[in-house]
Amino acid sequence: MASETSGHSDAGPSHPAPAPFRPRVLVADDDELVRRIVFRAGVHFGWEVGVAENGLEAARMLKDTHWDVLLTDIFMPAMDGVELIRLAGRAAKRTAIVAMTGGGTFEVDYLRMAQLMGARLVLQKPFSLEELVNVVREAAVPLVPPP
């Protein structure tokens, strides 16, 4: 049933609902399973996801496209995550960086080093889906426009 309006409303001006925020997430990891998990989570939660098998490929993708969040492993071939974080910090200043590793106990705390190099957050592997979603949301928070 159609309704007619007189052209004005007592409720005040109507504003369209804001579009849902869809963060652009780039995952750089040499582990195919990790890339697949992040990609599938992204599809489910409405993220736009790009995947890179190593730091060099991710660096190229960062140069060509804006990403809201970079999830990067620390240990990768071609270019490691620490070098990628250093490059991303200079070239992609608006990209929130999340460092990941599953390396266990080391003499050097690589996740702490990644934070010192510019990673905003860290994610220890293996991680749960809930941890992944929470870290992406937290990393993207400053990028979400206010209501």
PDB file of C-alpha atoms in Angstrom:
ATOM      1  CA  MET A   1       0.000   0.000   0.000  1.00  0.00           C
ATOM      2  CA  ALA A   2       1.467   3.342  -1.016  1.00  0.00           C
ATOM      3  CA  SER A   3       1.406   6.298   1.319  1.00  0.00           C
ATOM      4  CA  GLU A   4       1.285   9.954   0.500  1.00  0.00           C
ATOM      5  CA  THR A   5       3.333  12.628   2.215  1.00  0.00           C
ATOM      6  CA  SER A   6       2.804  16.334   2.319  1.00  0.00           C
ATOM      7  CA  GLY A   7       6.478  17.097   1.766  1.00  0.00           C
ATOM      8  CA  HIS A   8       7.279  17.911   5.379  1.00  0.00           C
ATOM      9  CA  SER A   9       7.678  15.915   8.540  1.00  0.00           C
ATOM     10  CA  ASP A  10       7.299  16.734  12.201  1.00  0.00           C
ATOM     11  CA  ALA A  11      10.231  14.439  12.956  1.00  0.00           C
ATOM     12  CA  GLY A  12      12.761  16.844  11.431  1.00  0.00           C
ATOM     13  CA  PRO A  13      15.091  16.262   8.498  1.00  0.00           C
ATOM     14  CA  SER A  14      15.811  12.661   7.709  1.00  0.00           C
ATOM     15  CA  HIS A  15      19.381  11.538   7.126  1.00  0.00           C
ATOM     16  CA  PRO A  16      20.314   8.356   5.350  1.00  0.00           C
ATOM     17  CA  ALA A  17      21.924   5.745   7.551  1.00  0.00           C
ATOM     18  CA  PRO A  18      25.704   5.773   7.173  1.00  0.00           C
ATOM     19  CA  ALA A  19      27.151   3.018   5.045  1.00  0.00           C
ATOM     20  CA  PRO A  20      28.755   0.248   7.096  1.00  0.00           C
ATOM     21  CA  PHE A  21      32.497   0.613   7.443  1.00  0.00           C
ATOM     22  CA  ARG A  22      34.297  -1.993   5.372  1.00  0.00           C
ATOM     23  CA  PRO A  23      37.967  -1.930   6.293  1.00  0.00           C
ATOM     24  CA  ARG A  24      40.465  -2.766   3.575  1.00  0.00           C
ATOM     25  CA  VAL A  25      42.720  -5.427   5.084  1.00  0.00           C
ATOM     26  CA  LEU A  26      45.971  -6.642   3.544  1.00  0.00           C
ATOM     27  CA  VAL A  27      47.401  -9.862   4.975  1.00  0.00           C
ATOM     28  CA  ALA A  28      51.053 -10.727   4.326  1.00  0.00           C
ATOM     29  CA  ASP A  29      51.979 -14.235   5.403  1.00  0.00           C
ATOM     30  CA  ASP A  30      53.867 -17.090   3.776  1.00  0.00           C
ATOM     31  CA  ASP A  31      51.502 -19.576   5.446  1.00  0.00           C
ATOM     32  CA  GLU A  32      48.631 -20.285   3.040  1.00  0.00           C
ATOM     33  CA  LEU A  33      46.360 -21.397   5.893  1.00  0.00           C
ATOM     34  CA  VAL A  34      46.720 -18.037   7.661  1.00  0.00           C
ATOM     35  CA  ARG A  35      46.012 -16.156   4.429  1.00  0.00           C
ATOM     36  CA  ARG A  36      42.943 -18.313   3.801  1.00  0.00           C
ATOM     37  CA  ILE A  37      41.612 -17.837   7.369  1.00  0.00           C
ATOM     38  CA  VAL A  38      41.977 -14.053   7.183  1.00  0.00           C
ATOM     39  CA  PHE A  39      40.414 -13.960   3.711  1.00  0.00           C
ATOM     40  CA  ARG A  40      37.405 -16.062   4.752  1.00  0.00           C
ATOM     41  CA  ALA A  41      36.916 -14.044   7.940  1.00  0.00           C
ATOM     42  CA  GLY A  42      37.064 -10.884   5.877  1.00  0.00           C
ATOM     43  CA  VAL A  43      34.434 -12.126   3.432  1.00  0.00           C
ATOM     44  CA  HIS A  44      32.183 -13.122   6.332  1.00  0.00           C
ATOM     45  CA  PHE A  45      32.541  -9.782   8.144  1.00  0.00           C
ATOM     46  CA  GLY A  46      32.396  -7.595   5.047  1.00  0.00           C
ATOM     47  CA  TRP A  47      36.057  -6.566   4.845  1.00  0.00           C
ATOM     48  CA  GLU A  48      37.847  -6.041   1.577  1.00  0.00           C
ATOM     49  CA  VAL A  49      40.848  -8.395   1.793  1.00  0.00           C
ATOM     50  CA  GLY A  50      44.061  -8.559  -0.195  1.00  0.00           C
ATOM     51  CA  VAL A  51      46.603 -11.343   0.242  1.00  0.00           C
ATOM     52  CA  ALA A  52      50.365 -11.385  -0.225  1.00  0.00           C
ATOM     53  CA  GLU A  53      52.649 -14.421   0.111  1.00  0.00           C
ATOM     54  CA  ASN A  54      55.646 -12.396   1.297  1.00  0.00           C
ATOM     55  CA  GLY A  55      56.773  -8.947   2.323  1.00  0.00           C
ATOM     56  CA  LEU A  56      57.953  -7.941  -1.129  1.00  0.00           C
ATOM     57  CA  GLU A  57      54.558  -8.659  -2.678  1.00  0.00           C
ATOM     58  CA  ALA A  58      52.841  -6.811   0.186  1.00  0.00           C
ATOM     59  CA  ALA A  59      55.139  -3.795  -0.265  1.00  0.00           C
ATOM     60  CA  ARG A  60      54.102  -3.590  -3.928  1.00  0.00           C
ATOM     61  CA  MET A  61      50.434  -3.819  -2.987  1.00  0.00           C
ATOM     62  CA  LEU A  62      50.850  -1.071  -0.364  1.00  0.00           C
ATOM     63  CA  LYS A  63      52.430   1.150  -2.988  1.00  0.00           C
ATOM     64  CA  ASP A  64      49.569   0.619  -5.461  1.00  0.00           C
ATOM     65  CA  THR A  65      46.520   0.704  -3.177  1.00  0.00           C
ATOM     66  CA  HIS A  66      45.406   2.199   0.141  1.00  0.00           C
ATOM     67  CA  TRP A  67      44.818  -0.387   2.881  1.00  0.00           C
ATOM     68  CA  ASP A  68      43.280   0.462   6.256  1.00  0.00           C
ATOM     69  CA  VAL A  69      44.963  -2.449   8.053  1.00  0.00           C
ATOM     70  CA  LEU A  70      48.113  -4.437   7.297  1.00  0.00           C
ATOM     71  CA  LEU A  71      48.359  -7.813   9.050  1.00  0.00           C
ATOM     72  CA  THR A  72      51.919  -9.022   8.594  1.00  0.00           C
ATOM     73  CA  ASP A  73      53.827 -12.072   9.707  1.00  0.00           C
ATOM     74  CA  ILE A  74      57.310 -11.392  11.047  1.00  0.00           C
ATOM     75  CA  PHE A  75      59.118 -14.300   9.384  1.00  0.00           C
ATOM     76  CA  MET A  76      58.610 -14.459   5.607  1.00  0.00           C
ATOM     77  CA  PRO A  77      60.773 -15.018   2.541  1.00  0.00           C
ATOM     78  CA  ALA A  78      61.738 -12.250   0.088  1.00  0.00           C
ATOM     79  CA  MET A  79      61.208  -9.512   2.703  1.00  0.00           C
ATOM     80  CA  ASP A  80      60.539 -10.136   6.381  1.00  0.00           C
ATOM     81  CA  GLY A  81      57.765  -8.497   8.360  1.00  0.00           C
ATOM     82  CA  VAL A  82      60.051  -6.135  10.266  1.00  0.00           C
ATOM     83  CA  GLU A  83      61.331  -4.642   6.999  1.00  0.00           C
ATOM     84  CA  LEU A  84      57.769  -4.481   5.655  1.00  0.00           C
ATOM     85  CA  ILE A  85      56.639  -2.665   8.810  1.00  0.00           C
ATOM     86  CA  ARG A  86      59.496  -0.177   8.401  1.00  0.00           C
ATOM     87  CA  LEU A  87      58.564   0.463   4.757  1.00  0.00           C
ATOM     88  CA  ALA A  88      54.824   0.630   5.446  1.00  0.00           C
ATOM     89  CA  GLY A  89      55.398   3.102   8.255  1.00  0.00           C
ATOM     90  CA  ARG A  90      57.016   5.481   5.782  1.00  0.00           C
ATOM     91  CA  ALA A  91      54.998   4.811   2.632  1.00  0.00           C
ATOM     92  CA  ALA A  92      51.521   4.058   4.005  1.00  0.00           C
ATOM     93  CA  LYS A  93      51.161   6.340   7.018  1.00  0.00           C
ATOM     94  CA  ARG A  94      47.379   5.926   7.197  1.00  0.00           C
ATOM     95  CA  THR A  95      47.618   2.129   7.351  1.00  0.00           C
ATOM     96  CA  ALA A  96      47.347   0.557  10.814  1.00  0.00           C
ATOM     97  CA  ILE A  97      49.936  -2.202  11.133  1.00  0.00           C
ATOM     98  CA  VAL A  98      49.371  -5.443  13.040  1.00  0.00           C
ATOM     99  CA  ALA A  99      52.367  -7.752  13.474  1.00  0.00           C
ATOM    100  CA  MET A 100      51.813 -11.508  13.779  1.00  0.00           C
ATOM    101  CA  THR A 101      54.085 -14.362  14.711  1.00  0.00           C
ATOM    102  CA  GLY A 102      53.793 -17.884  16.003  1.00  0.00           C
ATOM    103  CA  GLY A 103      57.439 -18.198  16.816  1.00  0.00           C
ATOM    104  CA  GLY A 104      57.112 -19.060  20.490  1.00  0.00           C
ATOM    105  CA  THR A 105      59.877 -18.021  22.873  1.00  0.00           C
ATOM    106  CA  PHE A 106      62.924 -16.230  21.532  1.00  0.00           C
ATOM    107  CA  GLU A 107      65.917 -14.451  22.931  1.00  0.00           C
ATOM    108  CA  VAL A 108      64.601 -11.455  21.030  1.00  0.00           C
ATOM    109  CA  ASP A 109      60.973 -10.429  21.441  1.00  0.00           C
ATOM    110  CA  TYR A 110      60.101  -9.961  17.769  1.00  0.00           C
ATOM    111  CA  LEU A 111      56.591  -8.677  18.405  1.00  0.00           C
ATOM    112  CA  ARG A 112      57.969  -5.995  20.734  1.00  0.00           C
ATOM    113  CA  MET A 113      60.552  -5.096  18.087  1.00  0.00           C
ATOM    114  CA  ALA A 114      57.753  -4.863  15.520  1.00  0.00           C
ATOM    115  CA  GLN A 115      55.914  -2.417  17.783  1.00  0.00           C
ATOM    116  CA  LEU A 116      59.038  -0.307  18.120  1.00  0.00           C
ATOM    117  CA  MET A 117      59.309  -0.252  14.315  1.00  0.00           C
ATOM    118  CA  GLY A 118      55.719   0.975  13.945  1.00  0.00           C
ATOM    119  CA  ALA A 119      53.267  -1.899  14.413  1.00  0.00           C
ATOM    120  CA  ARG A 120      50.254  -0.571  16.283  1.00  0.00           C
ATOM    121  CA  LEU A 121      49.078  -3.969  17.524  1.00  0.00           C
ATOM    122  CA  VAL A 122      50.354  -7.537  17.729  1.00  0.00           C
ATOM    123  CA  LEU A 123      48.639 -10.878  17.234  1.00  0.00           C
ATOM    124  CA  GLN A 124      50.194 -14.087  18.520  1.00  0.00           C
ATOM    125  CA  LYS A 125      49.624 -17.169  16.336  1.00  0.00           C
ATOM    126  CA  PRO A 126      47.731 -19.387  16.572  1.00  0.00           C
ATOM    127  CA  PHE A 127      44.850 -16.966  17.070  1.00  0.00           C
ATOM    128  CA  SER A 128      41.111 -17.465  17.344  1.00  0.00           C
ATOM    129  CA  LEU A 129      38.583 -15.958  14.965  1.00  0.00           C
ATOM    130  CA  GLU A 130      37.445 -13.691  17.799  1.00  0.00           C
ATOM    131  CA  GLU A 131      41.015 -12.447  18.382  1.00  0.00           C
ATOM    132  CA  LEU A 132      41.452 -11.771  14.659  1.00  0.00           C
ATOM    133  CA  VAL A 133      38.184  -9.843  14.378  1.00  0.00           C
ATOM    134  CA  ASN A 134      38.912  -7.841  17.533  1.00  0.00           C
ATOM    135  CA  VAL A 135      42.409  -6.841  16.408  1.00  0.00           C
ATOM    136  CA  VAL A 136      41.183  -5.758  12.953  1.00  0.00           C
ATOM    137  CA  ARG A 137      38.358  -3.732  14.509  1.00  0.00           C
ATOM    138  CA  GLU A 138      40.725  -2.136  17.008  1.00  0.00           C
ATOM    139  CA  ALA A 139      43.292  -1.352  14.318  1.00  0.00           C
ATOM    140  CA  ALA A 140      40.618   0.220  12.105  1.00  0.00           C
ATOM    141  CA  VAL A 141      38.955   2.269  14.871  1.00  0.00           C
ATOM    142  CA  PRO A 142      40.674   5.590  14.092  1.00  0.00           C
ATOM    143  CA  LEU A 143      39.631   5.147  10.483  1.00  0.00           C
ATOM    144  CA  VAL A 144      35.914   4.766  11.237  1.00  0.00           C
ATOM    145  CA  PRO A 145      34.138   8.065  10.576  1.00  0.00           C
ATOM    146  CA  PRO A 146      32.150   9.385  13.548  1.00  0.00           C
ATOM    147  CA  PRO A 147      28.342   8.907  13.347  1.00  0.00           C
TER     148      PRO A 147
END
